[in-house]
Coordinates of C-alpha atoms in Angstrom, one line a residue:
M20 CA 15.7 7.4 27.4
S21 CA 12.0 7.0 27.2
E22 CA 10.8 3.4 26.8
I23 CA 9.0 2.3 23.7
N24 CA 6.2 0.3 25.2
F25 CA 2.6 -0.6 24.3
E26 CA 1.2 2.7 25.6
T27 CA 3.7 4.7 23.4
L28 CA 2.7 2.8 20.3
Q29 CA -1.0 2.9 21.1
T30 CA -0.8 6.7 21.5
F31 CA 0.9 7.0 18.2
R32 CA -1.8 4.9 16.5
R33 CA -4.7 6.5 18.1
E34 CA -3.6 10.0 17.4
L35 CA -2.8 9.3 13.8
H36 CA -6.2 7.4 13.4
Q37 CA -8.0 10.7 14.2
I38 CA -6.4 12.6 11.4
P39 CA -6.7 10.7 8.1
E40 CA -6.0 12.4 4.9
T41 CA -6.2 11.2 1.4
A42 CA -3.5 11.0 -1.2
L43 CA -1.1 14.1 -1.4
E44 CA -3.2 15.9 1.1
E45 CA -1.5 14.4 4.2
F46 CA -0.5 17.8 5.7
K47 CA -1.7 17.3 9.3
T48 CA -0.2 13.8 9.3
H49 CA 3.0 15.2 7.9
D50 CA 3.2 17.9 10.7
Y51 CA 2.4 15.2 13.4
L52 CA 5.2 12.9 12.1
L53 CA 7.7 15.8 11.7
T54 CA 7.1 17.1 15.1
K55 CA 7.8 13.6 16.5
L56 CA 10.9 13.0 14.6
K57 CA 12.3 16.5 15.3
S58 CA 11.8 15.9 19.0
W59 CA 14.2 12.9 18.7
Q60 CA 16.8 14.6 16.6
Q61 CA 20.4 13.5 17.0
D62 CA 23.6 14.5 15.4
Y63 CA 23.5 11.2 13.4
M64 CA 20.0 11.8 12.1
T65 CA 19.2 13.8 9.1
I66 CA 15.5 14.6 8.3
K67 CA 14.6 15.4 4.7
T68 CA 11.5 16.9 3.1
V69 CA 11.1 18.0 -0.5
E70 CA 9.1 20.8 -2.0
A71 CA 8.1 18.6 -5.0
L72 CA 6.4 15.9 -2.8
P73 CA 5.6 18.0 0.3
T74 CA 4.0 15.4 2.5
A75 CA 6.9 12.9 2.2
I76 CA 9.6 12.6 4.9
L77 CA 12.9 10.8 4.8
V78 CA 15.0 10.1 7.9
Y79 CA 18.6 9.0 7.6
F80 CA 20.4 7.5 10.6
Q81 CA 24.3 7.4 10.0
G82 CA 25.6 3.9 11.1
T83 CA 28.4 3.4 13.5
N84 CA 30.2 1.0 11.2
P85 CA 28.1 0.6 8.1
V86 CA 28.3 -2.1 5.4
R87 CA 25.0 -1.4 4.0
T88 CA 22.1 1.0 3.9
I89 CA 18.8 -0.5 5.0
G90 CA 15.5 1.1 4.1
Y91 CA 12.2 0.8 5.9
R92 CA 9.1 2.3 4.3
T93 CA 5.6 3.2 5.6
D94 CA 2.7 4.6 3.8
I95 CA 0.8 7.6 5.4
D96 CA -2.4 8.3 3.4
A97 CA -6.0 7.2 4.2
L98 CA -9.1 6.2 2.2
P99 CA -12.2 8.4 1.3
I100 CA -14.4 6.3 3.5
Q101 CA -16.8 7.5 6.3
E102 CA -15.8 5.7 9.5
A103 CA -18.4 3.5 11.1
T104 CA -16.4 2.0 14.0
G105 CA -17.9 3.9 16.9
L106 CA -14.4 4.2 18.4
D107 CA -13.7 7.0 21.0
F108 CA -10.7 8.0 18.8
A109 CA -12.5 7.6 15.5
S110 CA -11.7 9.9 12.5
Q111 CA -12.3 13.6 13.0
H112 CA -12.3 14.2 9.2
P113 CA -15.6 13.4 7.7
G114 CA -15.5 11.0 4.8
K115 CA -11.9 9.9 5.5
M116 CA -10.7 6.9 7.5
H117 CA -7.5 4.9 8.0
A118 CA -9.4 1.8 6.7
C119 CA -6.3 0.1 5.4
G120 CA -4.2 0.3 8.5
H121 CA -1.7 3.0 7.5
D122 CA -2.1 4.3 11.1
V123 CA -0.6 1.0 12.2
H124 CA 2.2 1.2 9.5
M125 CA 3.1 4.6 10.7
T126 CA 3.1 3.6 14.2
M127 CA 5.6 0.9 13.5
A128 CA 7.8 3.4 11.7
L129 CA 7.6 5.9 14.4
G130 CA 8.5 3.3 17.0
L131 CA 11.6 2.3 15.0
A132 CA 12.6 5.9 14.4
Q133 CA 12.4 6.7 18.2
Y134 CA 14.4 3.5 19.1
F135 CA 17.2 4.3 16.6
S136 CA 17.2 7.9 17.7
Q137 CA 18.3 6.4 21.2
H138 CA 20.4 3.6 19.9
Q139 CA 22.6 4.6 16.9
P140 CA 22.4 1.7 14.3
K141 CA 25.4 -0.1 13.1
D142 CA 24.4 0.1 9.5
N143 CA 22.9 3.2 7.8
L144 CA 19.2 3.3 8.1
I145 CA 16.5 5.2 6.1
I146 CA 12.9 5.4 7.1
F147 CA 10.6 6.7 4.3
F148 CA 7.3 8.1 5.2
Q149 CA 5.5 7.8 1.9
P150 CA 2.3 9.7 0.9
A151 CA -0.2 8.6 -1.7
E152 CA -0.1 4.7 -1.6
E153 CA -3.9 4.3 -2.1
A154 CA -3.9 6.6 -5.1
E155 CA -1.6 8.8 -7.2
S156 CA 1.3 6.2 -7.0
G157 CA 3.4 7.9 -4.3
G158 CA 6.1 5.3 -4.4
K159 CA 6.6 5.7 -8.2
V160 CA 6.4 9.5 -7.9
A161 CA 9.1 9.5 -5.2
Y162 CA 11.5 7.1 -7.0
D163 CA 11.1 8.8 -10.4
M164 CA 11.8 12.2 -9.0
G165 CA 15.2 10.9 -7.7
L166 CA 14.3 10.9 -3.9
F167 CA 16.6 7.9 -3.4
E168 CA 19.8 9.1 -4.9
G169 CA 23.3 9.2 -3.3
K170 CA 23.3 8.4 0.4
W171 CA 19.6 8.2 0.3
R172 CA 19.5 5.0 -1.8
P173 CA 18.9 1.9 0.3
D174 CA 20.5 -1.3 -0.7
E175 CA 17.5 -3.1 0.5
F176 CA 13.9 -2.0 1.6
Y177 CA 11.4 -3.5 4.0
G178 CA 7.8 -2.8 5.0
I179 CA 4.7 -4.2 6.5
H180 CA 1.0 -4.4 5.6
D181 CA -1.7 -5.2 8.3
Q182 CA -3.8 -8.2 7.7
P183 CA -7.1 -8.8 9.6
N184 CA -7.2 -12.4 8.8
L185 CA -4.1 -13.1 10.8
P186 CA -3.8 -13.4 14.7
A187 CA -2.8 -10.1 16.3
G188 CA 1.0 -9.7 16.3
T189 CA 1.7 -12.5 13.9
L190 CA 4.1 -11.7 11.1
S191 CA 3.9 -13.5 7.6
T192 CA 5.6 -13.4 4.3
L193 CA 7.0 -15.5 1.5
A194 CA 9.9 -15.7 -0.9
G195 CA 8.5 -14.5 -4.2
T196 CA 5.4 -12.7 -5.3
L197 CA 3.4 -11.7 -2.2
F198 CA 0.8 -9.1 -3.7
A199 CA -0.8 -8.8 -7.2
G200 CA 0.0 -6.1 -9.8
T201 CA -3.0 -3.9 -10.4
A202 CA -4.5 -1.6 -13.1
E203 CA -7.2 1.0 -12.8
L204 CA -10.0 0.4 -15.3
K205 CA -12.1 3.3 -16.4
V206 CA -14.7 3.1 -19.2
D207 CA -17.0 5.5 -20.9
V208 CA -19.7 4.1 -23.3
I209 CA -21.1 6.8 -25.5
G210 CA -24.3 5.9 -27.4
T211 CA -27.4 7.8 -28.5
G212 CA -30.1 8.6 -25.9
G213 CA -33.7 8.8 -26.3
H214 CA -37.2 8.0 -25.0
A215 CA -37.4 4.7 -23.2
A216 CA -40.6 3.8 -25.2
Y217 CA -38.6 4.0 -28.5
P218 CA -35.4 2.0 -27.8
H219 CA -35.0 1.2 -31.4
L220 CA -34.3 4.9 -32.1
A221 CA -31.5 5.0 -29.6
K222 CA -28.2 3.2 -29.1
D223 CA -28.6 2.2 -25.4
P224 CA -25.3 2.6 -23.5
I225 CA -26.7 0.9 -20.4
V226 CA -27.4 -2.4 -22.2
I227 CA -24.0 -2.3 -23.8
V228 CA -22.4 -1.6 -20.4
A229 CA -24.2 -4.6 -18.9
E230 CA -22.9 -6.8 -21.8
L231 CA -19.5 -5.5 -21.5
I232 CA -19.2 -6.1 -17.8
I233 CA -20.4 -9.7 -18.3
Q234 CA -17.9 -10.2 -21.1
L235 CA -15.0 -8.9 -18.8
Q236 CA -15.5 -11.9 -16.6
T237 CA -14.4 -14.1 -19.4
V238 CA -10.9 -12.3 -19.3
V239 CA -10.2 -14.3 -16.2
S240 CA -12.1 -17.5 -16.9
R241 CA -11.0 -18.0 -20.5
S242 CA -7.8 -15.9 -21.0
V243 CA -5.8 -16.5 -17.9
D244 CA -4.0 -19.6 -16.9
P245 CA -6.3 -21.1 -14.0
I246 CA -3.2 -21.8 -11.9
A247 CA -1.9 -18.2 -12.3
G248 CA -5.4 -16.5 -11.6
G249 CA -6.5 -13.0 -11.9
V250 CA -9.3 -10.5 -10.9
V251 CA -11.6 -8.2 -12.9
S252 CA -13.9 -6.4 -10.6
V253 CA -16.2 -3.4 -11.3
G254 CA -16.9 -1.1 -8.3
V255 CA -18.5 2.1 -9.8
I256 CA -21.3 2.5 -12.4
N257 CA -22.7 6.0 -13.2
G258 CA -25.4 6.5 -15.9
G259 CA -28.9 7.7 -16.5
F260 CA -31.2 10.2 -14.6
A261 CA -34.8 9.1 -15.2
N262 CA -36.5 5.6 -15.5
N263 CA -38.1 6.5 -18.8
V264 CA -35.1 8.1 -20.6
I265 CA -32.2 6.2 -22.3
P266 CA -29.1 8.1 -21.4
D267 CA -26.4 9.1 -24.0
Q268 CA -23.5 7.9 -21.8
V269 CA -22.6 5.5 -19.0
H270 CA -19.3 5.4 -17.1
F271 CA -17.9 2.6 -14.9
E272 CA -14.7 1.9 -13.1
G273 CA -13.0 -1.2 -11.8
T274 CA -9.7 -2.9 -10.9
V275 CA -7.7 -5.6 -12.9
R276 CA -5.2 -7.8 -11.0
S277 CA -2.7 -10.4 -11.7
M278 CA 0.3 -12.0 -9.8
T279 CA 2.5 -11.5 -12.8
R280 CA 3.4 -8.5 -15.0
T281 CA 2.8 -10.7 -18.2
G282 CA -0.5 -11.9 -16.9
L283 CA -1.6 -8.4 -16.1
E284 CA -0.7 -7.3 -19.8
T285 CA -2.5 -10.2 -21.2
M286 CA -5.6 -9.2 -19.4
L287 CA -5.3 -5.5 -20.4
T288 CA -5.0 -6.5 -24.0
R289 CA -8.1 -8.8 -23.9
I290 CA -10.1 -6.0 -22.1
R291 CA -9.4 -3.5 -25.0
K292 CA -10.2 -6.1 -27.6
I293 CA -13.6 -7.0 -26.0
A294 CA -14.4 -3.2 -25.8
E295 CA -13.4 -2.6 -29.4
G296 CA -15.6 -5.5 -30.6
L297 CA -18.7 -4.4 -28.7
A298 CA -18.3 -0.8 -29.9
I299 CA -18.2 -2.1 -33.6
A300 CA -21.0 -4.5 -33.2
N301 CA -23.3 -1.8 -31.5
E302 CA -22.1 1.3 -33.5
V303 CA -21.1 3.2 -30.4
T304 CA -18.0 4.6 -28.9
I305 CA -16.3 2.9 -26.0
N306 CA -13.3 4.8 -24.5
V307 CA -11.2 2.6 -22.2
S308 CA -8.5 3.9 -19.8
L309 CA -6.3 1.3 -18.3
E310 CA -3.8 2.8 -15.9
S311 CA -1.0 0.5 -14.9
G312 CA 2.8 0.5 -14.4
S313 CA 2.7 2.0 -10.9
Y314 CA 1.1 -0.9 -8.8
L315 CA 3.3 -3.6 -9.9
P316 CA 3.4 -7.1 -8.3
V317 CA 5.1 -7.0 -4.8
E318 CA 7.9 -9.4 -5.6
N319 CA 9.8 -10.1 -2.5
D320 CA 13.6 -10.7 -3.2
P321 CA 14.0 -14.4 -2.7
I322 CA 17.3 -14.2 -0.9
L323 CA 16.3 -11.4 1.5
A324 CA 12.9 -12.9 2.1
T325 CA 14.5 -16.3 3.0
Q326 CA 16.7 -14.5 5.5
V327 CA 13.6 -12.7 7.0
I328 CA 11.7 -16.1 7.2
N329 CA 14.6 -18.0 8.7
F330 CA 15.3 -15.3 11.3
M331 CA 11.6 -15.0 12.4
Q332 CA 11.1 -18.8 12.5
K333 CA 14.0 -19.2 14.9
Q334 CA 12.9 -16.6 17.4
S335 CA 10.7 -18.0 20.2
D336 CA 9.1 -14.5 20.9
I337 CA 7.9 -14.0 17.3
N338 CA 4.8 -15.6 15.9
F339 CA 5.4 -16.4 12.3
E340 CA 3.4 -18.0 9.5
L341 CA 4.4 -18.5 5.9
A342 CA 2.2 -16.5 3.7
Q343 CA 0.1 -17.3 0.6
P344 CA 0.0 -14.9 -2.4
A345 CA -2.8 -12.4 -2.3
M346 CA -4.6 -10.2 -4.9
T347 CA -4.0 -7.2 -2.6
G348 CA -2.3 -4.3 -4.5
E349 CA 0.4 -2.1 -3.1
D350 CA 2.7 0.5 -4.7
F351 CA 5.7 -0.9 -2.8
G352 CA 5.9 -3.1 -5.7
Y353 CA 7.2 -0.4 -7.8
L354 CA 10.1 0.3 -5.4
L355 CA 10.9 -3.4 -5.3
Q356 CA 11.3 -3.4 -9.0
H357 CA 14.3 -1.0 -8.5
I358 CA 15.5 -2.0 -5.0
P359 CA 15.5 -5.5 -3.6
G360 CA 13.4 -5.9 -0.5
V361 CA 10.6 -7.6 1.5
M362 CA 7.1 -6.8 2.5
L363 CA 5.5 -8.7 5.4
W364 CA 2.0 -9.1 6.7
L365 CA 1.3 -8.0 10.3
G366 CA -1.8 -9.7 11.7
V367 CA -4.3 -7.3 13.4
N368 CA -7.2 -9.9 14.0
D369 CA -10.4 -8.3 12.9
S370 CA -13.6 -9.8 11.3
H371 CA -13.9 -6.8 8.9
P372 CA -11.7 -6.7 5.9
L373 CA -9.3 -4.1 4.7
H374 CA -11.1 -1.0 3.2
S375 CA -14.1 -1.6 5.5
A376 CA -15.7 1.3 7.2
Q377 CA -15.9 -1.0 10.3
L378 CA -12.2 -2.2 10.4
T379 CA -11.1 -2.2 14.0
I380 CA -7.6 -3.5 14.4
D381 CA -6.6 -5.4 17.6
E382 CA -4.2 -3.1 19.1
S383 CA -2.4 -6.0 20.9
A384 CA -0.6 -6.4 17.6
L385 CA 1.3 -3.2 18.0
L386 CA 4.1 -4.2 20.5
P387 CA 4.9 -7.7 19.1
G388 CA 4.9 -6.2 15.5
Y389 CA 7.3 -3.5 16.5
N390 CA 9.5 -5.8 18.5
A391 CA 9.8 -8.3 15.6
L392 CA 10.7 -5.6 13.1
K393 CA 13.2 -4.1 15.4
S394 CA 14.7 -7.4 16.3
F395 CA 15.1 -8.2 12.6
L396 CA 16.7 -4.9 11.7
L397 CA 19.1 -5.3 14.6
W398 CA 20.1 -8.8 13.4
R399 CA 20.4 -7.6 9.8
M400 CA 22.8 -4.9 10.9
V401 CA 25.3 -7.3 12.4
T402 CA 24.9 -10.3 10.1
S403 CA 27.6 -11.1 7.5
E404 CA 25.2 -12.5 5.2
E405 CA 25.1 -10.7 1.9
K406 CA 22.4 -10.8 -0.9

């Protein structure tokens, strides 16, 4: 049996880091993962791919004496970001980068898959390599197409997300809502263009967009319980082509986030009403697209999360901290609405935030992260505690 050590995990991570691919285009990543998994094939392992979601992979380990089926999920896609780390193993795909640490997530899953290919688990175990977390709602797509039917349906689901603000190798979670629910905001303001010297003859969409973005900040400050909180942030604005021309149309995009589904719905309703009011007042058309329902709050099951917390706090070789809720979004929340489970942070100790072109994770997190997850899964497979 080959030992799963730091060098093994580092190799997985660095090789994956060099081949980032965006949502539903993770074909090289898929081939890399599939090659590894097939090389560890055992009689009690079933590897499943599906034509309808071609970059997804499910691995089923038949337990020796199963009382439950445990699921472990990793995302596999990257972001459309040009890497600026200067690493020797930096992205080989221009304009694409594992800037959210999915290379780390996959490394943990590969380590677990290799371990359980060498040590048949007591309970059934499913490892899900999920495409399209950053966009296209891969978790929802997989669930809605029936990927988790029959023996492929876990009784409980686990996963991690790396966290630069935590010390390398530290695990962290809470019982309750860990991450926010999110909605994608896309707005087109359609006015009447004209010469910049004659603004009274135009209906200037730039001025209206400026007012609308300012008004959107009141959604949180005046429509959301201050204790509950929320976020409305605009990240993209496109409009205009010359300094002396008023354009016909301006487009902008942003994100809306809340720790509760009801809070998110309140915010979305207020955004629509504000846009409707400004459209009437300025005699323009404002088209608002608010895509929600896929990136739901990541609500850890309280009983399962308490079991995770109690286990990790008792282990002298695991560094564990209780987490605070975060406005991070993750489509694992959709799966947790249907299957109880827990997401944890894994500290990777970097001064750069997630989604930064300079994110450089501390690789000393890999082995303690893997060992903590493996230890918990082994404990869960022998415990008599039920949900």
